[in-house]
Coordinates of C-alpha atoms in Angstrom, one line a residue:
X1 CA -0.1 0.0 0.1
X2 CA 1.3 3.4 -0.9
X3 CA 1.0 5.6 2.0
X4 CA 1.5 9.3 2.3
X5 CA 1.7 12.0 5.2
X6 CA -1.5 13.8 6.1
X7 CA -2.7 16.1 8.9
X8 CA -5.8 14.2 10.3
X9 CA -8.7 15.7 12.5
X10 CA -9.4 12.6 14.7
X11 CA -12.2 14.2 16.8
X12 CA -13.4 17.8 17.3
X13 CA -11.3 19.8 20.1
X14 CA -8.0 21.6 20.6
X15 CA -4.7 21.1 19.0
X16 CA -4.4 17.7 20.5
X17 CA -7.2 16.6 18.1
X18 CA -4.7 16.9 15.1
X19 CA -2.3 14.1 14.2
X20 CA 0.1 13.8 11.5
X21 CA -0.4 10.4 10.3
X22 CA 0.1 7.9 7.7
X23 CA -2.7 7.6 5.3
X24 CA -3.4 5.8 1.9
X25 CA -2.6 7.7 -1.1
X26 CA -5.6 8.8 -3.1
X27 CA -6.1 8.2 -6.7
X28 CA -7.5 10.6 -9.6
X29 CA -11.1 9.9 -10.3
X30 CA -13.0 11.1 -13.5
X31 CA -12.2 14.7 -14.1
X32 CA -9.5 14.9 -11.3
X33 CA -5.9 15.3 -11.3
X34 CA -3.4 14.0 -8.5
X35 CA -1.4 16.7 -7.3
X36 CA 2.0 16.2 -5.3
X37 CA 1.6 19.0 -3.0
X38 CA 4.5 21.4 -2.4
X39 CA 2.8 24.1 -0.2
X40 CA -0.5 24.7 1.4
X41 CA -2.2 27.8 2.9
X42 CA -3.5 27.9 6.6
X43 CA -6.7 29.4 7.2
X44 CA -9.2 30.3 9.7
X45 CA -11.5 27.6 8.8
X46 CA -8.9 25.0 9.8
X47 CA -9.4 25.8 13.6
X48 CA -13.1 26.5 13.0
X49 CA -13.5 22.9 11.5
X50 CA -11.3 21.4 14.3
X51 CA -13.2 23.0 17.1
X52 CA -16.4 21.9 15.6
X53 CA -17.9 25.4 15.4
X54 CA -19.0 24.7 11.7
X55 CA -20.0 21.1 12.0
X56 CA -23.7 22.0 10.9
X57 CA -22.6 24.0 7.9
X58 CA -19.8 21.4 6.9
X59 CA -21.0 17.9 8.3
X60 CA -18.0 15.7 8.5
X61 CA -17.1 11.9 8.9
X62 CA -14.2 11.5 11.3
X63 CA -11.3 11.1 11.0
X64 CA -10.8 13.3 8.1
X65 CA -7.9 15.3 6.5
X66 CA -7.9 19.2 7.0
X67 CA -6.6 21.8 4.6
X68 CA -8.5 23.9 2.0
X69 CA -5.7 25.2 -0.5
X70 CA -2.7 24.0 -2.1
X71 CA 0.0 24.4 -4.8
X72 CA 2.0 21.8 -6.4
X73 CA 2.8 19.5 -9.4
X74 CA 0.4 17.3 -11.3
X75 CA 1.4 13.7 -10.9
X76 CA -1.1 12.1 -12.9
X77 CA -4.6 12.7 -14.5
X78 CA -7.9 10.9 -14.1
X79 CA -10.3 9.8 -16.9
X80 CA -11.9 12.9 -18.8
X81 CA -9.0 15.5 -17.9
X82 CA -8.3 17.7 -20.8
X83 CA -7.2 21.0 -19.5
X84 CA -4.1 19.9 -17.5
X85 CA -1.3 17.5 -17.8
X86 CA 1.5 15.6 -15.9
X87 CA 4.1 17.9 -14.7
X88 CA 1.8 21.1 -14.9
X89 CA 2.4 23.6 -11.8
X90 CA -0.9 24.3 -10.3
X91 CA -2.8 26.0 -7.4
X92 CA -6.3 26.1 -6.3
X93 CA -8.7 25.4 -3.5
X94 CA -9.4 21.5 -2.5
X95 CA -13.2 22.3 -3.2
X96 CA -13.6 20.8 0.4
X97 CA -11.1 19.5 3.1
X98 CA -7.9 17.3 2.4
X99 CA -5.2 19.8 1.0
X100 CA -2.9 18.9 4.0
X101 CA -1.3 15.6 2.5
X102 CA 1.6 14.8 0.1
X103 CA -0.7 13.8 -2.5
X104 CA -4.3 15.2 -3.2
X105 CA -6.9 14.3 -5.9
X106 CA -8.4 17.6 -7.1
X107 CA -11.1 18.3 -9.7
X108 CA -9.5 19.9 -12.7
X109 CA -12.0 22.8 -12.7
X110 CA -10.6 24.0 -9.4
X111 CA -7.1 24.4 -10.6
X112 CA -5.2 27.2 -12.2
X113 CA -1.7 27.3 -13.6
X114 CA 1.0 28.8 -11.4
X115 CA 2.8 31.8 -13.3
X116 CA 6.5 30.8 -13.7
X117 CA 7.7 33.7 -11.5
X118 CA 5.7 32.6 -8.4
X119 CA 7.0 29.9 -6.0
X120 CA 5.0 27.3 -4.8
X121 CA 4.8 29.1 -1.3
X122 CA 3.6 32.2 -2.9
X123 CA 1.0 30.4 -5.0
X124 CA -0.3 28.5 -1.9
X125 CA -1.4 31.9 -0.3
X126 CA -3.6 32.8 -3.2
X127 CA -6.5 30.3 -3.9
X128 CA -8.8 31.0 -1.0
X129 CA -8.1 34.6 0.3
X130 CA -7.6 36.3 -3.0
X131 CA -10.8 34.9 -4.4
X132 CA -13.1 35.0 -1.3
X133 CA -12.0 38.6 -0.9
X134 CA -13.2 39.4 -4.4
X135 CA -16.4 37.6 -4.2
X136 CA -17.4 38.9 -0.7
X137 CA -16.7 42.3 -1.7
X138 CA -19.1 42.1 -4.8
X139 CA -21.5 39.8 -2.9
X140 CA -24.0 42.4 -2.0
X141 CA -23.6 44.1 -5.4
X142 CA -21.1 45.7 -7.6
X143 CA -18.8 48.1 -5.9
X144 CA -19.0 51.8 -7.3
X145 CA -16.5 54.8 -7.0
X146 CA -17.1 56.7 -3.7
X147 CA -18.7 54.0 -1.7
X148 CA -17.6 53.7 1.9
X149 CA -16.3 50.4 2.8
X150 CA -15.1 49.1 6.2
X151 CA -12.8 46.0 6.2
X152 CA -12.7 44.4 9.6
X153 CA -9.4 42.5 9.8
X154 CA -7.5 44.3 7.2
X155 CA -4.1 42.8 7.8
X156 CA -4.9 39.2 7.2
X157 CA -5.0 37.4 4.0
X158 CA -8.7 38.1 3.1
X159 CA -8.4 41.7 4.4
X160 CA -5.3 42.6 2.5
X161 CA -6.9 41.6 -0.7
X162 CA -10.2 43.2 -0.1
X163 CA -8.4 46.7 0.9
X164 CA -6.7 46.4 -2.6
X165 CA -9.7 45.5 -4.6
X166 CA -11.8 48.2 -3.1
X167 CA -9.1 50.9 -3.5
X168 CA -8.7 49.9 -7.2
X169 CA -12.4 50.3 -7.6
X170 CA -12.6 53.9 -6.2
X171 CA -14.1 53.1 -2.9
X172 CA -13.3 55.1 0.3
X173 CA -11.7 52.4 2.4
X174 CA -11.8 52.3 5.9
X175 CA -9.8 49.3 7.7
X176 CA -9.2 48.1 11.2
X177 CA -6.0 46.4 12.2
X178 CA -3.5 46.5 15.0
X179 CA -1.6 49.7 15.2
X180 CA 1.7 47.8 14.5
X181 CA 0.0 46.7 11.2
X182 CA -1.4 50.0 10.4
X183 CA 1.5 51.1 7.9
X184 CA 1.2 48.0 6.1
X185 CA -2.7 48.4 5.7
X186 CA -2.2 52.1 4.4
X187 CA 0.3 50.5 1.8
X188 CA -2.4 48.3 0.4
X189 CA -4.7 51.5 -0.2
X190 CA -6.6 52.2 2.9
X191 CA -7.7 55.6 3.1
X192 CA -8.3 55.4 6.9
X193 CA -6.9 52.8 9.3
X194 CA -8.3 52.4 12.9
X195 CA -6.0 50.8 15.3
X196 CA -8.3 48.7 17.3
X197 CA -5.8 48.1 20.0
X198 CA -6.0 51.7 20.6
X199 CA -9.5 52.9 19.7
X200 CA -13.0 51.4 19.1
X201 CA -13.9 52.0 15.3
X202 CA -17.4 53.1 16.3
X203 CA -16.0 56.3 17.6
X204 CA -14.5 57.5 14.3
X205 CA -16.5 55.5 11.5
X206 CA -19.9 56.1 10.6
X207 CA -22.3 56.1 7.6
X208 CA -20.8 52.8 5.9
X209 CA -22.2 51.4 2.9
X210 CA -20.6 48.1 3.2
X211 CA -18.8 46.4 6.1
X212 CA -16.8 43.4 5.2
X213 CA -16.8 41.2 8.4
X214 CA -13.5 38.9 8.5
X215 CA -13.6 38.5 12.2
X216 CA -16.9 37.8 13.6
X217 CA -18.0 37.8 17.2
X218 CA -18.4 41.2 19.2
X219 CA -16.7 43.0 16.1
X220 CA -19.7 41.8 13.9
X221 CA -22.2 42.7 16.8
X222 CA -20.6 46.5 17.0
X223 CA -20.4 47.0 13.2
X224 CA -24.2 47.3 12.9
X225 CA -24.1 50.7 14.6
X226 CA -21.9 52.1 11.8
X227 CA -23.9 51.3 8.8
X228 CA -25.5 54.0 6.5
X229 CA -29.3 53.6 6.5
X230 CA -29.4 51.3 3.3
X231 CA -25.8 49.8 4.3
X232 CA -25.1 46.0 4.4
X233 CA -22.8 43.8 6.3
X234 CA -21.2 40.9 4.6
X235 CA -19.8 38.3 7.0
X236 CA -17.4 35.4 6.0
X237 CA -16.7 34.6 9.6
X238 CA -19.9 34.2 11.4
X239 CA -22.8 32.1 9.9
X240 CA -24.8 33.2 13.0
X241 CA -25.3 36.7 11.4
X242 CA -28.2 35.3 9.8
X243 CA -30.0 34.8 13.2
X244 CA -28.9 38.3 14.6
X245 CA -29.7 40.8 12.1
X246 CA -31.3 44.0 13.8
X247 CA -34.7 45.0 12.5
X248 CA -34.3 47.4 9.7
X249 CA -30.6 46.1 8.6
X250 CA -29.3 43.9 6.1
X251 CA -26.8 41.4 6.7
X252 CA -25.5 38.4 4.4
X253 CA -23.5 35.0 5.3
X254 CA -21.0 34.6 2.7
X255 CA -19.2 31.3 1.5
X256 CA -16.6 31.2 -1.1
X257 CA -16.9 29.1 -4.3
X258 CA -13.8 28.1 -6.5
X259 CA -13.4 30.4 -9.5
X260 CA -10.2 29.1 -11.4
X261 CA -10.5 32.0 -14.1
X262 CA -10.5 34.7 -11.5
X263 CA -7.7 32.9 -9.5
X264 CA -5.5 32.9 -12.7
X265 CA -6.1 36.4 -13.4
X266 CA -5.2 37.5 -9.6
X267 CA -2.2 35.2 -9.7
X268 CA -0.9 37.1 -12.9
X269 CA -1.5 40.4 -11.2
X270 CA 0.4 39.4 -8.2
X271 CA 3.2 37.9 -10.5
X272 CA 3.5 41.3 -12.4
X273 CA 3.3 43.5 -9.3
X274 CA -0.2 44.9 -9.7
X275 CA -1.2 43.2 -6.5
X276 CA 0.3 42.6 -3.3
X277 CA 0.3 39.2 -1.7
X278 CA 1.9 38.7 1.6
X279 CA 3.2 35.6 3.0
X280 CA 3.5 36.4 6.6
X281 CA 5.3 33.2 7.9
X282 CA 6.4 29.7 6.2
X283 CA 6.4 26.6 8.4
X284 CA 7.2 23.1 8.5
X285 CA 4.5 20.4 8.0
X286 CA 5.1 19.1 11.6
X287 CA 4.2 22.7 12.9
X288 CA 0.8 22.8 11.4
X289 CA -1.1 21.9 14.5
X290 CA 0.4 24.7 16.3
X291 CA 0.1 27.0 13.4
X292 CA -3.5 26.5 13.2
X293 CA -3.9 27.1 16.8
X294 CA -1.9 30.5 16.3
X295 CA -4.3 31.5 13.6
X296 CA -6.9 31.2 16.2
X297 CA -5.4 33.1 19.0
X298 CA -3.2 35.8 17.2
X299 CA -3.8 38.5 14.7
X300 CA -2.5 37.5 11.3
X301 CA -0.5 39.5 8.9
X302 CA -1.1 38.0 5.2
X303 CA -1.2 34.3 5.2
X304 CA 0.8 31.6 6.9
X305 CA 1.9 28.8 4.5
X306 CA 3.3 25.4 5.1
X307 CA 6.0 24.3 2.9
X308 CA 6.1 20.6 2.4
X309 CA 9.7 20.3 1.7
X310 CA 11.0 22.0 4.9

């Protein structure tokens, strides 16, 4: 039997619920390719799945392999695959869980080619955050010049891309971040940065057309008060938003979906310097359980990526 490394969730709980294990290698089914993973991005969904917070939205049969985005090389192609071939450098969302493994079977439709100038580590930081930021920014309707947008959690992977997209669209961009990360967020195009460790955003922000909530919890609860009369909150962090919308307010729960063409265009923009993509940390495979916990407990700058070769 051909076995590979994988990060396995054995039960819902804390860091101890994650085990680096030997599992049977997958095979590529119809329309799938088998990817030899070189790098994978760490996301907030990892610890939310681990803790069981999203078990209703994502019912799982445990044990299961975690990880939702990857970059690597096509090792084999399944029946019906016409867009990719063995040896292609690819990146993309897994389209479910299972990216934290040496070999992963992925639908060809989810994958984009990695530009020659991007490393696998750089590529692995893109599939989820860059596409989800674009989709969530436009989820409530097209962005228009002059629109007042507040991005909660602007220094993270999602927030960093959302700031850039909103700025490029001509919006007036308000952003929350730690004071230590304020200059970075300004460099992405934020017009106003509120250091949340120094002040509450409600004291300096109002009449907001769109709040992008990438944090959830009490930050989401406090965001209702800064909306314009016809403003809207789009949350990627808390499905509970749908059950807690105040009377007369508008709130939407957003879940990203794969978009290979959009990812390809974004990757080309990153490769040519038209967009910034920040990899805040690169870690080893055996550090995954600890780094997923760090994602839960500490503010993130950019993305943390696991390099399978370290």
